[in-house]
Coordinates of C-alpha atoms and ligand atoms in Angstrom, one line a residue:
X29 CA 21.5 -21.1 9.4
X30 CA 17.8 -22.9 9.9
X31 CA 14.8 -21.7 10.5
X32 CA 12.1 -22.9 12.8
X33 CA 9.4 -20.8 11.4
X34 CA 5.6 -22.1 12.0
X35 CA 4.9 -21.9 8.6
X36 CA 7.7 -24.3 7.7
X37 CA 5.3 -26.6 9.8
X38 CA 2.5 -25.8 9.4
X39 CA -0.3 -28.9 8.2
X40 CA -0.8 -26.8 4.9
X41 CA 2.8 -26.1 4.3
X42 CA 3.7 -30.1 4.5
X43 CA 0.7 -30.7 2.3
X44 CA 2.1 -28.5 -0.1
X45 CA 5.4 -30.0 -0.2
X46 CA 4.4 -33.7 -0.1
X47 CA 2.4 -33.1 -3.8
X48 CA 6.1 -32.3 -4.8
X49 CA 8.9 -34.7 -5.0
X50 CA 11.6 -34.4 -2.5
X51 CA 13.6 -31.7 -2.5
X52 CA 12.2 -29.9 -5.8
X53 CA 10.6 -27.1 -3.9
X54 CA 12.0 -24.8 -1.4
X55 CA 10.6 -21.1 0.0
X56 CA 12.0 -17.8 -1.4
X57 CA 12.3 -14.3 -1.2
X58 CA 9.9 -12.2 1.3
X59 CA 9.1 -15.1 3.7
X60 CA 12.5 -16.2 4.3
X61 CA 14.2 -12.8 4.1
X62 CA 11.6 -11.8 7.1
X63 CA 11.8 -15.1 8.8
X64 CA 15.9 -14.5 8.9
X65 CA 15.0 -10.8 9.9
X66 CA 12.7 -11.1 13.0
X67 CA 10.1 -9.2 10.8
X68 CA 6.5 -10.6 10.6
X69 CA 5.8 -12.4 7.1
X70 CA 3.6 -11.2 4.6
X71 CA 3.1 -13.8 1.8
X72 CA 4.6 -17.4 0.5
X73 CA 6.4 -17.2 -2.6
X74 CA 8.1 -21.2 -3.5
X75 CA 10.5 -21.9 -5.5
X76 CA 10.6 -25.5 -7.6
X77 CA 12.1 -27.1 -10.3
X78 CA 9.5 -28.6 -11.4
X79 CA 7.5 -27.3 -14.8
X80 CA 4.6 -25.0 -14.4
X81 CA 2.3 -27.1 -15.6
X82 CA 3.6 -30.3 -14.3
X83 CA 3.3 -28.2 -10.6
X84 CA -0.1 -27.7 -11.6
X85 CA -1.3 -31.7 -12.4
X86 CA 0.6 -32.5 -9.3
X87 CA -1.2 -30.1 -6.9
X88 CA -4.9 -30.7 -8.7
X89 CA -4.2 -34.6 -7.6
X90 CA -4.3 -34.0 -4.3
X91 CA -7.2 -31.5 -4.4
X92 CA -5.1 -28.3 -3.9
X93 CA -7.2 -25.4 -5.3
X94 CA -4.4 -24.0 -8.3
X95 CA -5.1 -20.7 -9.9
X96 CA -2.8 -20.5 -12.8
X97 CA -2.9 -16.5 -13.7
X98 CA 0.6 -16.1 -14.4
X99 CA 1.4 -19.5 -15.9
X100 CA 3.6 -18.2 -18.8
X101 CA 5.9 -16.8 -16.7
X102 CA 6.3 -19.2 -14.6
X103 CA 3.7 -18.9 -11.5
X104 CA 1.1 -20.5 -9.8
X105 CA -0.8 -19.7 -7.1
X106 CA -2.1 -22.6 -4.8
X107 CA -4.4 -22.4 -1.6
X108 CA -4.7 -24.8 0.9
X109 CA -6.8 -24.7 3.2
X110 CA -6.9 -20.9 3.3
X111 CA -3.2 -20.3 3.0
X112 CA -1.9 -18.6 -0.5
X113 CA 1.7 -20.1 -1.6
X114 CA 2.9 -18.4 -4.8
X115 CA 4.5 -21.0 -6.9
X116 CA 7.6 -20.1 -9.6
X117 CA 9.1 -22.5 -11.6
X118 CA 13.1 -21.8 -11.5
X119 CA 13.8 -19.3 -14.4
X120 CA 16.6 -17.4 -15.9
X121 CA 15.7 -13.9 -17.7
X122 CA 17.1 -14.7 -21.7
X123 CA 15.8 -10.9 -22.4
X124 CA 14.7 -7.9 -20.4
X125 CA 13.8 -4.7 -21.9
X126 CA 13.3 -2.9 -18.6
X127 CA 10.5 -3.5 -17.8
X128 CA 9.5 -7.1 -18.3
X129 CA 11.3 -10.2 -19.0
X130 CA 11.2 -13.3 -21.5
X131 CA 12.0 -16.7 -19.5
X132 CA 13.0 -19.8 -19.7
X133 CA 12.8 -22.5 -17.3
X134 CA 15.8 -24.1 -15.7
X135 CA 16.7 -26.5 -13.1
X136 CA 19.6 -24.4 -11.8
X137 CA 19.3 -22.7 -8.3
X138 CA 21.6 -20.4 -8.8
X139 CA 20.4 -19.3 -12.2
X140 CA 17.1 -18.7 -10.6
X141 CA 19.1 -16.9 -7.6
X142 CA 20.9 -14.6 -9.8
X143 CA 17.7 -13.2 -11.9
X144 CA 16.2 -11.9 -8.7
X145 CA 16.9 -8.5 -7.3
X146 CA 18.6 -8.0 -4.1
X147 CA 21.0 -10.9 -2.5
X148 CA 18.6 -10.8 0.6
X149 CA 15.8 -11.6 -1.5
X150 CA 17.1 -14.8 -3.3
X151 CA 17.7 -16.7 0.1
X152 CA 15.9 -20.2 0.0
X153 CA 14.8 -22.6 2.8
X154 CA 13.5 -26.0 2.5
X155 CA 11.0 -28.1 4.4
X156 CA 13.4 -28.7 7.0
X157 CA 14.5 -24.7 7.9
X158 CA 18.1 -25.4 6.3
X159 CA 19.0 -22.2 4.3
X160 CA 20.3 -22.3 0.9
X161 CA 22.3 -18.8 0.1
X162 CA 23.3 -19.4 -4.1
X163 CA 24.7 -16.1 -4.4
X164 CA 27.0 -16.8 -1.4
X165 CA 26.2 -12.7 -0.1
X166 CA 22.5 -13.2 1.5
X167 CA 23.2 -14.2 4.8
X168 CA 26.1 -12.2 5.3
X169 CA 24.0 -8.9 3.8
X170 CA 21.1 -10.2 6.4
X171 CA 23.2 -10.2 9.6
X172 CA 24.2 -6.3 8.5
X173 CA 20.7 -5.8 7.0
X174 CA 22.7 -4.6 3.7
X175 CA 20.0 -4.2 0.9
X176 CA 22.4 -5.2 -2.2
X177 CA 22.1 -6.1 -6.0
X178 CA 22.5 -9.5 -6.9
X179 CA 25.2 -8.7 -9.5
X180 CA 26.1 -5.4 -11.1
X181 CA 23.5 -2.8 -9.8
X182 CA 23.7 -0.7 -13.0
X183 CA 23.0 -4.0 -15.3
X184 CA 20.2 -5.2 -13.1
X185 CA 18.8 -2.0 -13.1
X186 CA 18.6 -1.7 -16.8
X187 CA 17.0 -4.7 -17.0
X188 CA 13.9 -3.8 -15.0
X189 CA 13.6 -0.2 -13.7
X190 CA 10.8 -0.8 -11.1
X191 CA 14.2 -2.1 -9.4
X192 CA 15.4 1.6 -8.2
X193 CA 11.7 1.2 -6.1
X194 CA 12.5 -2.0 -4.4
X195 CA 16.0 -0.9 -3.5
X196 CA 14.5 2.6 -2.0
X197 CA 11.3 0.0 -0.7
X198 CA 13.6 -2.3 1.1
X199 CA 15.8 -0.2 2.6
X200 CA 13.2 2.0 4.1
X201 CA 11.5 -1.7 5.5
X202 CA 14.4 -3.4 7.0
X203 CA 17.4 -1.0 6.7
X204 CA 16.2 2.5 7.3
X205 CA 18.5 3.2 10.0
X206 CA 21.6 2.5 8.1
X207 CA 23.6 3.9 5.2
X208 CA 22.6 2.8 1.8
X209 CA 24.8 0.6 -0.2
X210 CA 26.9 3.2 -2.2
X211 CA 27.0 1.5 -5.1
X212 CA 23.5 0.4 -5.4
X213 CA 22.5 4.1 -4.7
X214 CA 24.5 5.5 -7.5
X215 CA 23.3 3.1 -10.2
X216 CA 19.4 4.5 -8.8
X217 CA 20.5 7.9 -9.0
X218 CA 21.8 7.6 -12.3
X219 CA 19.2 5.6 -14.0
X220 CA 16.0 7.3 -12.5
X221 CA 15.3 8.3 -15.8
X222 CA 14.5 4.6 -16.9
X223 CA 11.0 4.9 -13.8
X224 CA 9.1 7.2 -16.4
X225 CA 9.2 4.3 -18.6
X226 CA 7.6 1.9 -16.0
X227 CA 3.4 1.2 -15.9
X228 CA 2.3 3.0 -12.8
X229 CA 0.1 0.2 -11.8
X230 CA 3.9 -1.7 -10.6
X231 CA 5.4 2.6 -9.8
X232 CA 2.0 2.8 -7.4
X233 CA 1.6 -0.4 -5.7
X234 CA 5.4 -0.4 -4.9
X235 CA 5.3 3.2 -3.6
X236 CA 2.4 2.1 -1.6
X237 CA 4.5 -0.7 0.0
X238 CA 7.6 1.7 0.3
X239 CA 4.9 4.5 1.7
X240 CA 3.7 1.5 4.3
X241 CA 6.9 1.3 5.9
X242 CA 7.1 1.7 9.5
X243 CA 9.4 4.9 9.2
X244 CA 10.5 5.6 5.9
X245 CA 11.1 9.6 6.2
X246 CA 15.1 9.0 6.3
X247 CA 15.0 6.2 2.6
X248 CA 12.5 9.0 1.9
X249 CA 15.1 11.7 2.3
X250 CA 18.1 9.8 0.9
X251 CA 15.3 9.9 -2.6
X252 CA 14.9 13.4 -2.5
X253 CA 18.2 14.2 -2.4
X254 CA 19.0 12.4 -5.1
X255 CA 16.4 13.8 -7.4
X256 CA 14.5 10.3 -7.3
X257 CA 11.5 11.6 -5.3
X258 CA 10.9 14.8 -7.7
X259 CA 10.8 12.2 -10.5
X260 CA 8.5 10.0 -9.2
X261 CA 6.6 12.6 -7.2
X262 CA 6.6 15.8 -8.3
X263 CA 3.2 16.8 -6.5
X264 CA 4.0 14.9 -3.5
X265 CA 7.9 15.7 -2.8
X266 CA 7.8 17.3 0.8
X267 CA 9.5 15.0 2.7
X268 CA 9.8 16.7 6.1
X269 CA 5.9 16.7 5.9
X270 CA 6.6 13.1 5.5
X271 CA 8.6 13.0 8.5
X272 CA 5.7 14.8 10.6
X273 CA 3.1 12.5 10.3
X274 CA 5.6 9.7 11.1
X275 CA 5.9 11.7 14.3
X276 CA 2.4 11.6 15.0
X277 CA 1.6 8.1 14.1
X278 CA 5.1 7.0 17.0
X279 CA 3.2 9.3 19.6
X280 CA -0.4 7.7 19.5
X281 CA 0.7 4.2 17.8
X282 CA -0.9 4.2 14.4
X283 CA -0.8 2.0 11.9
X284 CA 1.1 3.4 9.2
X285 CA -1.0 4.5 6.5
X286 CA 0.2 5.1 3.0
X287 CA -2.7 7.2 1.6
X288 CA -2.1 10.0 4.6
X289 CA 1.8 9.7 3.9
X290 CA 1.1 10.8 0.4
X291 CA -1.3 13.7 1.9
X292 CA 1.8 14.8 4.1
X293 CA 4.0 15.1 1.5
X294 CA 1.5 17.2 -1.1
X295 CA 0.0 20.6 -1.0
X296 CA -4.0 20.7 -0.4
X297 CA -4.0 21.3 -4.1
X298 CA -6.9 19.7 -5.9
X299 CA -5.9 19.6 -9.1
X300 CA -2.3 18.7 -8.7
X301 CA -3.7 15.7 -6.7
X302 CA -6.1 14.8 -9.6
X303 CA -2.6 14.6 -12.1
X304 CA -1.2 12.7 -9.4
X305 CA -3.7 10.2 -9.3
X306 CA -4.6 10.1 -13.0
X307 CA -0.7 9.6 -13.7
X308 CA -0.4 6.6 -11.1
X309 CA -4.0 5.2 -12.4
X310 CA -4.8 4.7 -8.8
X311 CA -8.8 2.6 -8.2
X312 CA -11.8 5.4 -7.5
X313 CA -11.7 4.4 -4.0
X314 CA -7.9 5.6 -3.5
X315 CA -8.9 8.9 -5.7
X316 CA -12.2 9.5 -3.7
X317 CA -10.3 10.0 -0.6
X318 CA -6.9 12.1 -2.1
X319 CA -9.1 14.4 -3.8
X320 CA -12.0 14.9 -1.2
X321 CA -9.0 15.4 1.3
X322 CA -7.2 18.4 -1.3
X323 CA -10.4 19.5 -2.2
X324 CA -12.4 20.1 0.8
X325 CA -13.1 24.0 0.9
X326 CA -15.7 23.3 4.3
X327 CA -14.4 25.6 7.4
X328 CA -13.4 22.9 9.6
X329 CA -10.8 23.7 12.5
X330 CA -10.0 23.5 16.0
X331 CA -12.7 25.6 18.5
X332 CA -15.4 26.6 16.2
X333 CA -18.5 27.1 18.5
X334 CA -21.1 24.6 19.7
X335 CA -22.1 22.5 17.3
X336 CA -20.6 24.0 14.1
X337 CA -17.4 21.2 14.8
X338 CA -20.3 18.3 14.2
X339 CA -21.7 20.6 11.0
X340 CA -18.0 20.8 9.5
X341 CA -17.2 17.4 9.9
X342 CA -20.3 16.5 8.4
X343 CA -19.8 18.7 5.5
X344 CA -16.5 17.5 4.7
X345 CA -17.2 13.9 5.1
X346 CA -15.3 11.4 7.9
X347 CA -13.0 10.6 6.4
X348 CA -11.9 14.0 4.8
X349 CA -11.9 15.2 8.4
X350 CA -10.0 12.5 10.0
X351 CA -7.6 13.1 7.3
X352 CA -7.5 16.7 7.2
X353 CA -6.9 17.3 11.3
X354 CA -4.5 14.3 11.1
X355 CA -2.5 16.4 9.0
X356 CA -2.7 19.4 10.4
X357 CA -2.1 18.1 13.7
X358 CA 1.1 16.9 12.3
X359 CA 2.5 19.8 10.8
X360 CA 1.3 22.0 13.8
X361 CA 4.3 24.4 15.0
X362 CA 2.8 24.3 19.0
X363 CA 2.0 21.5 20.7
X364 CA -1.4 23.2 22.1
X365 CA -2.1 24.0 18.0
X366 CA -1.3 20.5 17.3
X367 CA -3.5 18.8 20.5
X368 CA -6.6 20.5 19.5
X369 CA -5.9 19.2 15.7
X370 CA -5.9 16.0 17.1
X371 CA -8.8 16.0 19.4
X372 CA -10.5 17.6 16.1
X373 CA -9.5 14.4 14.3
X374 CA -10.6 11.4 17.2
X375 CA -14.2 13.9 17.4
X376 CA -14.5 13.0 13.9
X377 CA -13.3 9.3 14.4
X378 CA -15.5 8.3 17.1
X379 CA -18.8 10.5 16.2
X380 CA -21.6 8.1 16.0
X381 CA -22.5 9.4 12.1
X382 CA -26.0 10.8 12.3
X383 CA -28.4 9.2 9.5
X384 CA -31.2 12.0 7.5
X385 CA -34.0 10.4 8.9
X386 CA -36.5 12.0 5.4
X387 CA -36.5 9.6 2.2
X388 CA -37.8 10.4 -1.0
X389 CA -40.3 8.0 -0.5
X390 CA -41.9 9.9 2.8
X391 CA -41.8 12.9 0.5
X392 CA -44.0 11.0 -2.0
X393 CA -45.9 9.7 0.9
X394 CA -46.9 12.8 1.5
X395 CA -47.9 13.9 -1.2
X396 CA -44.9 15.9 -3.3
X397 CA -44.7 15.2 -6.3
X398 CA -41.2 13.5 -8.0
X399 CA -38.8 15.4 -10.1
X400 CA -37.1 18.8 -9.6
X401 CA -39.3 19.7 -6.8
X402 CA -38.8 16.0 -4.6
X403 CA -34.8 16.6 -4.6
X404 CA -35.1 20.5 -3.9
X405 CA -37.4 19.7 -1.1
X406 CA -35.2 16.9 -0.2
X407 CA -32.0 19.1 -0.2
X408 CA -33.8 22.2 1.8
X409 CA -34.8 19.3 4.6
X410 CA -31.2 18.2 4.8
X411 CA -29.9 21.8 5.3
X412 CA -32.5 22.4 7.8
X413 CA -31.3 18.9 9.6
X414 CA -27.5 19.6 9.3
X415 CA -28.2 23.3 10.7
X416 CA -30.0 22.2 14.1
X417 CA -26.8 20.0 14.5
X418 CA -29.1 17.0 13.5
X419 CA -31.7 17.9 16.1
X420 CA -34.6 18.4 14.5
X421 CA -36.5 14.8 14.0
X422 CA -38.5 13.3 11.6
X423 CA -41.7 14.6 12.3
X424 CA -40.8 17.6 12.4
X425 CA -38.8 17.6 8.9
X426 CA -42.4 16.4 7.7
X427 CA -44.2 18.8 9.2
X428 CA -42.0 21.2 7.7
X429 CA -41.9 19.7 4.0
X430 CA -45.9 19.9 4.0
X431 CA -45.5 23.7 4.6
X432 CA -42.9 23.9 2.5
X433 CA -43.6 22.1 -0.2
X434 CA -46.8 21.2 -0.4
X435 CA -49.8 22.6 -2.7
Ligands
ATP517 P1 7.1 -9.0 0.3 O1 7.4 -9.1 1.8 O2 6.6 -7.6 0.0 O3 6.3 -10.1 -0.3 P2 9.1 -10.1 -1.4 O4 10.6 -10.0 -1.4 O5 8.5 -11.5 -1.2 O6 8.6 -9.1 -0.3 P3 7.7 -10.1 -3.9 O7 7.3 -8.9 -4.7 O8 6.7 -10.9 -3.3 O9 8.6 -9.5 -2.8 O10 8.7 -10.9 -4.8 C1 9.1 -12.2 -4.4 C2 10.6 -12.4 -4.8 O11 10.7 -12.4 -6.2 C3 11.5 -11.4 -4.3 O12 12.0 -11.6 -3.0 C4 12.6 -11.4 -5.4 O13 13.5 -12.5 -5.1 C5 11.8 -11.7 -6.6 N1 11.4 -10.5 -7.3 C6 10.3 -9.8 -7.3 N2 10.3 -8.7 -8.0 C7 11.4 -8.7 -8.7 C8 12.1 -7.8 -9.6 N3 11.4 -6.8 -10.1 N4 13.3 -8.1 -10.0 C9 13.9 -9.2 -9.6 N5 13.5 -10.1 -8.7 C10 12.2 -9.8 -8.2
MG518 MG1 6.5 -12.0 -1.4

């Protein structure tokens, strides 16, 4: 099997390989999986036998920008001109306590084939497209898009827990239409335990990648009945809301989103959504928008009169809208329930967003005092704004603050 992939020719990809000696480097994992797949590719991970280090002094040389963040296991990262290739020296895992691995180096392809996780995944290609299958299963489990342990699932799986994730993740990617392998499913099911003992940075950003799928509802399903998705998920376990939204994003051809996924699976429950996010240590940004989505008390629905749609959204903020009439467009029982949802949520996605035309500064301007009174006056403008439906101008919010507010 060869590719003929354009990144196998592209002018950085040869630069990248020339720094190396002949046939010590070769592309793994994601990029050739996909390439052999038909599905688009998402990152460059290389393989090489060369040292870490020794990658490192070679690349330098010929001006290659080298970021060497994960150097004591093995990896590099290298950009050239733009393009991101993650670099691994060959290694074989001497220990594993489930979660992360002591390695050594070796020269051996198949050592470095058999320490990876699914035979689909430890496929290699060099510069020329010619495939390089170590484990002898790859492209055979590629033609029938069979997601399977390199080795004995239950081992493997004990050796690095966040592995149950990547089966479910791959599946639902490549494989979702398809029966699981049975024996890769059993060793999930009966090692779920071991996830509780993973960080949730690697639980979240590989539930994100699973949640990113382009319809993951049925590897989704196949979790919950097998107690894996209660595990992981216990606030977020509905998957039939999960299949919903997937319903709705087919119809008007959305990009999957993972953060609505999760909101289609949960109850608008504030507080289970704030344990969710404090247990999978998600960033601010990603807890802003779960919780201001669970915990958005504003009256915002379908047919509210005149302007009082513009006031809601406004209230509940764009994005807690757009999320909150996504999802209850989705879950709608009646199509007419579920078309005004959705016209709710492209009101809220196209509205030009009005801006308060009163600062504090015009306040002072005029003559109000700072403190207490500035932000009550402030506040009282803002109402007065948001209730004309953002009519009332700035002159007239002036006028009214010197009435208001002034001595
Ligand atoms: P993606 O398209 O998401 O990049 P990928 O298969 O390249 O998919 P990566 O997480 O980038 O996934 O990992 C690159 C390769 O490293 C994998 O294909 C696999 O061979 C190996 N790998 C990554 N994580 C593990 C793991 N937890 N256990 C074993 N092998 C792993
Ligand atoms: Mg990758």
């Amino acid at each position: 099997m060869k590719l003929d992939s354009d990144w196998l020719t592209s002018s950085e990809t040869k630069k990248l390989f020339a720094a190396l000696p002949k046939g010590s480097a070769r592309f793994v994992g994601g990029c050739v999986r996909n390439a052999l797949l038909g599905a688009p590719v998402a990152d460059y991970d290389v393989a090489t036998t060369i040292a870490p280090r020794q990658v490192a002094k070679l690349l330098k040389a010929v001006g290659i920008a080298v970021h060497e963040t994960g150097l004591a296991h093995g990896t590099l990262t290298a950009v050239v001109d733009g393009i991101v290739y993650e670099i691994t020296t060959l290694r074989r895992d001497v220990s594993t306590d489930g979660r992360r691995a002591t390695v050594e180096f070796t020269e051996d392809w198949a050592e470095d084939a058999r320490r990876r996780d699914f035979t689909m995944n430890a496929l290699y290609a060099d510069l020329d497209g010619k495939t390089y299958d170590p484990t002898g299963q790859g492209l055979d489990d590629i033609k029938v898009r069979k997601v399977r342990f390199v080795g004995n699932a239950v081992t493997r799986i004990e050796e690095d827990y966040l592995r149950i994730l990547r089966f479910f993740r791959f599946n639902a990617w490549y494989s979702a239409d398809k029966a699981m392998d049975a024996d890769g499913l059993t060793a999930c099911r009966e090692l779920k335990a071991g996830l509780k003992t993973l960080s949730a940075e690697r639980v979240w950003s590989e539930l994100k990648k699973l949640l990113s799928a382009p319809a993951p509802f049925r590897t989704v399903n196949v979790m919950s009945a097998n107690g894996i998705l209660e595990t992981l998920l216990p606030e977020a376990s509905n998957s039939e809301g999960l299949q919903l939204i997937c319903a709705l994003e087919k119809k008007h051809a959305l990009t999957p989103d993972p953060y609505v996924r999760l909101m289609a699976m949960s109850a608008r429950d504030e507080l289970a959504m704030a344990r969710l996010c404090k247990r999978l240590k998600m960033s601010n940004k990603e807890k802003a928008r779960l919780i201001q989505w669970a915990g958005d008390q504003t009256d915002l629905r379908p047919g509210l009169p005149g302007k009082d749609t513009k006031i809601a959204i406004y209230t509940s903020g764009k994005q807690a809208a757009m999320d909150r009439a996504m999802i209850r467009s989705a879950g709608a029982e009646d199509p007419i329930e579920s078309g005004a949802w959705w016209r709710l949520y492209a009101t809220a996605r196209d509205w030009q967003w009005p801006e308060f035309p009163v600062t504090g500064k015009d306040l002072i301007t005029l003559g109000i005092p700072h403190g207490e009174k500035l932000g009550k006056a402030l506040a009282a403008l803002k109402a007065l704004w948001i209730r004309s439906g953002f009519k009332v101008e700035k002159a007239q919010l002036l006028t009214a603050a010197q009435m208001l507010f002034k001595k």
